[in-house]
Amino acid sequence: MTQTQQVRPSEADVPVVARAIETVASHLHPTPSYDLADYDVPTGREEVWRFTPIKRLRGLLEDTPSDDHLEWKLDAPAAVEVSELTVEAARALGGPAPVDRSSALAVKHSGGAMLIDIPADTELDQPVVVRLAGVSAEQVVHGHVLVRIGRHSRAIVVLEHTGSAQYVAEVTVLVGDSARLELASLQLWDDDAVHLGHVAVRVGRDAEVRTFQASLGGSVVRMVETADYAGPGGRLEMYGLYFVDAGQHIEHRLFIDHNQPRTRSNADYRGALQGKGAHSVWVGDVLIRKQAEGIQTYESNRNLVLTEGCQADSVPNLEIETGEIEGAGHASATGRFDDEQLFYLQSRGITPVEAKRLVVHGFFADLIRRIGVGSIERRLLDAVEAELAKNIGLPAVGVER
Amino acid sequence: MATLEIRDLHVSVEAEDGRKEILRGVDLTVRDGETHAIMGPNGSGKSTLAYSIAGHPKYAVTQGTVSLDGVDVLSMTVDERARAGLFLAMQYPVEVPGVSVSNFLRTAKTAIDGTPPKLRTWVGDVRDAMTALSIDATFAERSLNEGFSGGEKKRHEILQLELLDPRFAILDETDSGLDIDALRVVSEGVNRFRAKGDRGVLLITHYTRILRYITPDFVHVFVDGRIAEEGGPELADRLESEGYERFVKVG
Ligand SMILES: Nc1ncnc2c1ncn2[C@@H]1O[C@H](COP(=O)(O)OP(=O)(O)O)[C@@H](O)[C@H]1O
Ligand SMILES: [Mg+2]
């Protein structure tokens, strides 16, 4: 489902091209399981794998263990307790289970999970930064990271991926009641990396969670993000940005399960595509269960297609099992540059190249500034600038922060 | 002496039911130091004239010329026209999310001058110009035109006029949607621009109200894609009392 049309990418609230499939039960109810036997090796015909270039995964979905690891560097305030758990102990924490074959493989062959534990009633003054680096695209690495934040605590956690690997990973995030967590996952891989990831977030009662995915590097990146609520009143904001170059496949699949009353969710994902064979996929599944009265949800995906030969697939799905909700909506738009924006900028003497650079910069900066964490914002703005410099042209003047 | 010269300009747009001619032979000469008011009813083609001079891709010039000091403007790209000294304050300024006003102003100034403005003086210039137009300092960090009220957008257009300092300014209904205070502030901005000397202004308006603050040297009545009558400031007074009906019937 590729749509390319003149769309001003700034109109989030206008569902210009919406492909809502309401009451489709088939793939909105994944049955989570740790048991690999519950997931056949995908052929590419399955609903959840149909966009993924299975051939480029080179046997990554086979049940084959590996001894390779990513290099770890951890930067964490003293209050944070970091430990290693066995696979069994990680399961015993009772968090959400894997939802597909790659996440089941990640846990099974992880050799145990790295637990980042933020105790209750703790406010971290510094972010927790986990730097994960791979050395070669020949190495297959399975990994499981567990982030647990106790009730009433506040923390920022950043996972940063660089270098190269074939990385199959599970990230489990357990957020205590009334806690507040900002979680950023930065995919800044080299061009030949493959990353099959699952991020499973459980939002505590009245907790506030903001996640941010930035997928800029890698050959194939497939991030599955699932979220549910452990009690009423939780708020979840999910943001994502991706910049897809020639030959890159970048896929984000969301499943937000409103399984508790008065919970909220808001998702805003934006991508830019350029170069032959650049392919982005965004699937946003939202389920509002019968008991989830008084909830509010909105999801939006916008793609800016910068050159010919790109494909942006965007599929929002909303399934509503109760009429007692405050609001539910979605928008999806894929388009080229807005002529009026380019004209306005050029009418001030700005060259066409610089005008385009400014528009794309703005498209992402508008999202990045919502993170509210200065260090991450700067990091991402720099990364976006680097992509723009590579592909559109260098800025005429320094860019404002 | 600089001159903006429009000769026998015909412009059409692609409409759903085929090509539609909007400008049907416009002749107009604006010399520096002069302010020309163009007045006309809605739909007469005033914005089309403004956009065509600025080079909007939607409008196709089918006949005639536009020149600046004898140099052909129509063969220039949009940004080249701006760098040659033309400025258009738009009736509906466009929103560009995520691009801050200060980033935009500095980028535009750099483009127009060919070199980045000296940081020390630039910051002060921007601040002073904003103060003079009663624009709150927080605007500098807001996204370009996004969420601005109608009046804020217009003031922001005049802010650009003052900072970019072109040779010829086309102001397309800058007065519409302004309350009295804002109208006065905006008019003062335009008058500061005129007072620099050697500047030409093409003031497009539907109402005579703004002409109480900005006195034109010439008034042109624009009807049905061409100039129907020309005169001095007294013509505006006649329009004030008689309206456009006389011209519309004739046209
Ligand atoms: N892009 C366009 N497509 C079709 N018709 C247009 C377009 N732009 C302007 N027009 C028509 O041309 C006429 C003049 O419009 P405009 O120049 O905006 O007038 P004014 O500014 O005097 O109100 C109007 O009838 C308008 O509907
Ligand atoms: Mg108009």
XYZ file of N, CA, C and O in Angstrom, chain A residues 79-147:
276
model
N 22.644 5.050 41.945
C 21.421 4.437 42.466
C 20.935 3.264 41.618
O 20.104 2.466 42.058
N 21.458 3.161 40.415
C 20.982 2.120 39.507
C 21.719 0.816 39.790
O 22.943 0.788 39.891
N 20.959 -0.258 39.927
C 21.577 -1.566 40.167
C 21.582 -2.366 38.874
O 20.529 -2.575 38.276
N 22.751 -2.780 38.476
C 22.855 -3.541 37.239
C 23.332 -4.948 37.570
O 24.286 -5.130 38.317
N 22.615 -5.936 37.029
C 23.017 -7.316 37.316
C 22.681 -8.205 36.130
O 21.968 -7.796 35.219
N 23.204 -9.429 36.159
C 22.875 -10.381 35.102
C 21.927 -11.427 35.644
O 22.124 -11.951 36.737
N 20.907 -11.710 34.880
C 19.929 -12.716 35.286
C 20.017 -13.900 34.338
O 20.306 -13.736 33.160
N 19.733 -15.095 34.868
C 19.623 -16.241 33.964
C 18.348 -16.076 33.145
O 17.460 -15.277 33.493
N 18.245 -16.835 32.063
C 17.038 -16.795 31.234
C 15.802 -17.088 32.091
O 14.765 -16.416 31.982
N 15.947 -18.069 32.984
C 14.810 -18.460 33.834
C 14.435 -17.328 34.797
O 13.261 -17.019 34.980
N 15.458 -16.707 35.394
C 15.197 -15.627 36.349
C 14.550 -14.429 35.650
O 13.669 -13.760 36.210
N 14.984 -14.173 34.431
C 14.404 -13.059 33.674
C 12.919 -13.328 33.421
O 12.069 -12.447 33.577
N 12.615 -14.563 33.039
C 11.208 -14.944 32.824
C 10.393 -14.811 34.093
O 9.242 -14.389 34.079
N 11.042 -15.182 35.191
C 10.328 -15.224 36.473
C 9.899 -13.836 36.944
O 9.048 -13.711 37.815
N 10.482 -12.773 36.362
C 10.058 -11.424 36.729
C 8.623 -11.143 36.278
O 7.992 -10.192 36.725
N 8.135 -11.964 35.374
C 6.723 -11.879 34.990
C 6.384 -10.781 34.004
O 5.226 -10.379 33.892
N 7.359 -10.296 33.288
C 7.107 -9.256 32.285
C 6.469 -9.821 31.046
O 6.216 -11.025 30.951
N 6.140 -8.957 30.084
C 5.544 -9.429 28.833
C 6.492 -10.355 28.072
O 7.699 -10.160 28.094
N 5.919 -11.364 27.449
C 6.706 -12.379 26.744
C 6.981 -11.942 25.301
O 6.372 -10.995 24.806
N 7.885 -12.677 24.611
C 8.121 -12.405 23.184
C 6.837 -12.554 22.371
O 5.898 -13.230 22.789
N 6.806 -11.912 21.208
C 5.588 -11.936 20.395
C 5.803 -12.490 18.992
O 4.862 -12.575 18.203
N 7.041 -12.825 18.682
C 7.275 -13.401 17.355
C 8.535 -14.269 17.425
O 9.148 -14.395 18.491
N 8.882 -14.864 16.296
C 9.993 -15.815 16.334
C 11.311 -15.146 16.712
O 12.092 -15.689 17.482
N 11.564 -13.963 16.199
C 12.862 -13.361 16.501
C 12.985 -12.989 17.972
O 14.039 -13.179 18.575
N 11.909 -12.493 18.565
C 12.033 -12.139 19.983
C 12.130 -13.390 20.863
O 12.841 -13.392 21.873
N 11.448 -14.454 20.468
C 11.571 -15.710 21.214
C 13.005 -16.234 21.114
O 13.581 -16.713 22.097
N 13.594 -16.122 19.926
C 14.993 -16.528 19.742
C 15.929 -15.666 20.583
O 16.891 -16.165 21.177
N 15.642 -14.372 20.628
C 16.505 -13.453 21.371
C 16.613 -13.873 22.823
O 17.704 -13.942 23.387
N 15.465 -14.187 23.426
C 15.476 -14.569 24.840
C 16.127 -15.944 25.009
O 17.003 -16.139 25.846
N 15.733 -16.877 24.162
C 16.208 -18.257 24.309
C 17.736 -18.339 24.246
O 18.360 -19.036 25.036
N 18.325 -17.606 23.294
C 19.771 -17.723 23.097
C 20.563 -16.575 23.719
O 21.746 -16.412 23.446
N 19.897 -15.777 24.543
C 20.582 -14.602 25.097
C 21.663 -14.974 26.108
O 22.565 -14.187 26.365
N 21.547 -16.152 26.688
C 22.474 -16.523 27.748
C 22.155 -15.807 29.044
O 22.952 -15.783 29.969
N 21.004 -15.172 29.092
C 20.598 -14.426 30.289
C 20.399 -12.964 29.962
O 20.825 -12.494 28.917
N 19.719 -12.270 30.859
C 19.392 -10.865 30.594
C 20.239 -9.934 31.446
O 20.670 -10.280 32.539
N 20.483 -8.752 30.897
C 21.107 -7.685 31.654
C 19.984 -6.884 32.293
O 19.127 -6.363 31.579
N 19.944 -6.857 33.621
C 18.868 -6.133 34.308
C 19.359 -4.764 34.761
O 20.360 -4.654 35.475
N 18.668 -3.753 34.327
C 18.944 -2.389 34.780
C 17.810 -2.027 35.720
O 16.669 -1.859 35.290
N 18.130 -1.966 36.986
C 17.093 -1.878 38.000
C 17.142 -0.522 38.687
O 18.153 -0.159 39.286
N 16.060 0.219 38.568
C 15.986 1.515 39.238
C 15.006 1.353 40.388
O 13.822 1.104 40.168
N 15.506 1.443 41.628
C 14.646 1.142 42.775
C 13.472 2.117 42.885
O 13.455 3.148 42.221
N 12.549 1.790 43.762
C 11.382 2.639 43.978
C 11.807 3.972 44.608
O 12.875 4.074 45.210
N 10.979 4.990 44.409
C 11.180 6.300 45.036
C 12.559 6.892 44.753
O 13.181 7.480 45.623
N 13.007 6.727 43.520
C 14.334 7.222 43.153
C 14.213 8.159 41.955
O 13.568 7.812 40.969
N 14.804 9.322 42.061
C 14.843 10.221 40.904
C 16.264 10.309 40.413
O 17.124 10.831 41.107
N 16.507 9.820 39.230
C 17.875 9.851 38.714
C 18.182 11.252 38.192
O 17.371 11.845 37.478
N 19.360 11.761 38.533
C 19.720 13.093 38.048
C 20.461 13.013 36.718
O 20.642 14.018 36.043
N 20.891 11.815 36.351
C 21.597 11.631 35.083
C 20.923 10.505 34.314
O 20.393 9.582 34.934
N 20.967 10.551 32.981
C 20.409 9.416 32.236
C 21.249 8.156 32.394
O 22.445 8.242 32.651
N 20.602 7.021 32.240
C 21.321 5.752 32.134
C 21.598 5.549 30.651
O 20.668 5.548 29.847
N 22.856 5.429 30.286
C 23.179 5.258 28.874
C 23.859 3.921 28.667
O 24.870 3.624 29.304
N 23.263 3.112 27.808
C 23.845 1.813 27.485
C 24.329 1.879 26.045
O 23.532 2.073 25.128
N 25.635 1.746 25.872
C 26.194 1.793 24.516
C 26.508 0.382 24.072
O 27.302 -0.312 24.694
N 25.866 -0.043 23.002
C 26.045 -1.389 22.481
C 26.696 -1.276 21.118
O 26.162 -0.609 20.230
N 27.832 -1.922 20.967
C 28.540 -1.812 19.699
C 28.866 -3.184 19.149
O 29.313 -4.071 19.874
N 28.611 -3.369 17.860
C 28.949 -4.621 17.200
C 30.208 -4.442 16.372
O 30.515 -3.341 15.929
N 30.937 -5.541 16.173
C 32.202 -5.416 15.450
C 32.107 -5.859 13.994
O 32.880 -5.420 13.155
N 31.121 -6.721 13.677
C 31.087 -7.224 12.307
C 29.688 -7.720 11.944
O 29.000 -8.320 12.773
N 29.309 -7.513 10.702
C 28.009 -7.980 10.231
C 27.986 -9.498 10.101
O 26.945 -10.092 9.852
N 29.149 -10.147 10.258
C 29.195 -11.610 10.201
C 28.759 -12.228 11.535
O 28.472 -13.403 11.607
N 28.770 -11.419 12.583
C 28.464 -11.964 13.904
C 26.970 -11.924 14.193
O 26.314 -10.910 13.998
N 26.468 -13.075 14.660
C 25.081 -13.141 15.098
C 25.063 -12.988 16.616
O 25.787 -13.688 17.321
N 24.274 -12.044 17.097
C 24.220 -11.788 18.538
C 22.769 -11.831 19.008
O 21.892 -11.216 18.389
N 22.526 -12.597 20.082
C 21.205 -12.583 20.714
C 21.322 -11.816 22.011
O 22.300 -11.989 22.739
N 20.368 -11.000 22.311
C 20.491 -10.225 23.544
C 19.153 -9.938 24.195
O 18.110 -9.874 23.537
N 19.195 -9.806 25.520
C 17.991 -9.469 26.269
C 18.349 -8.413 27.320
O 19.216 -8.636 28.161
N 17.720 -7.272 27.221
C 17.928 -6.194 28.185
C 16.619 -5.979 28.929
O 15.552 -5.922 28.315
N 16.726 -5.897 30.246
C 15.536 -5.684 31.068
C 15.684 -4.355 31.795
O 16.696 -4.127 32.452
N 14.708 -3.503 31.658
C 14.744 -2.242 32.386
C 13.568 -2.254 33.351
O 12.422 -2.453 32.939
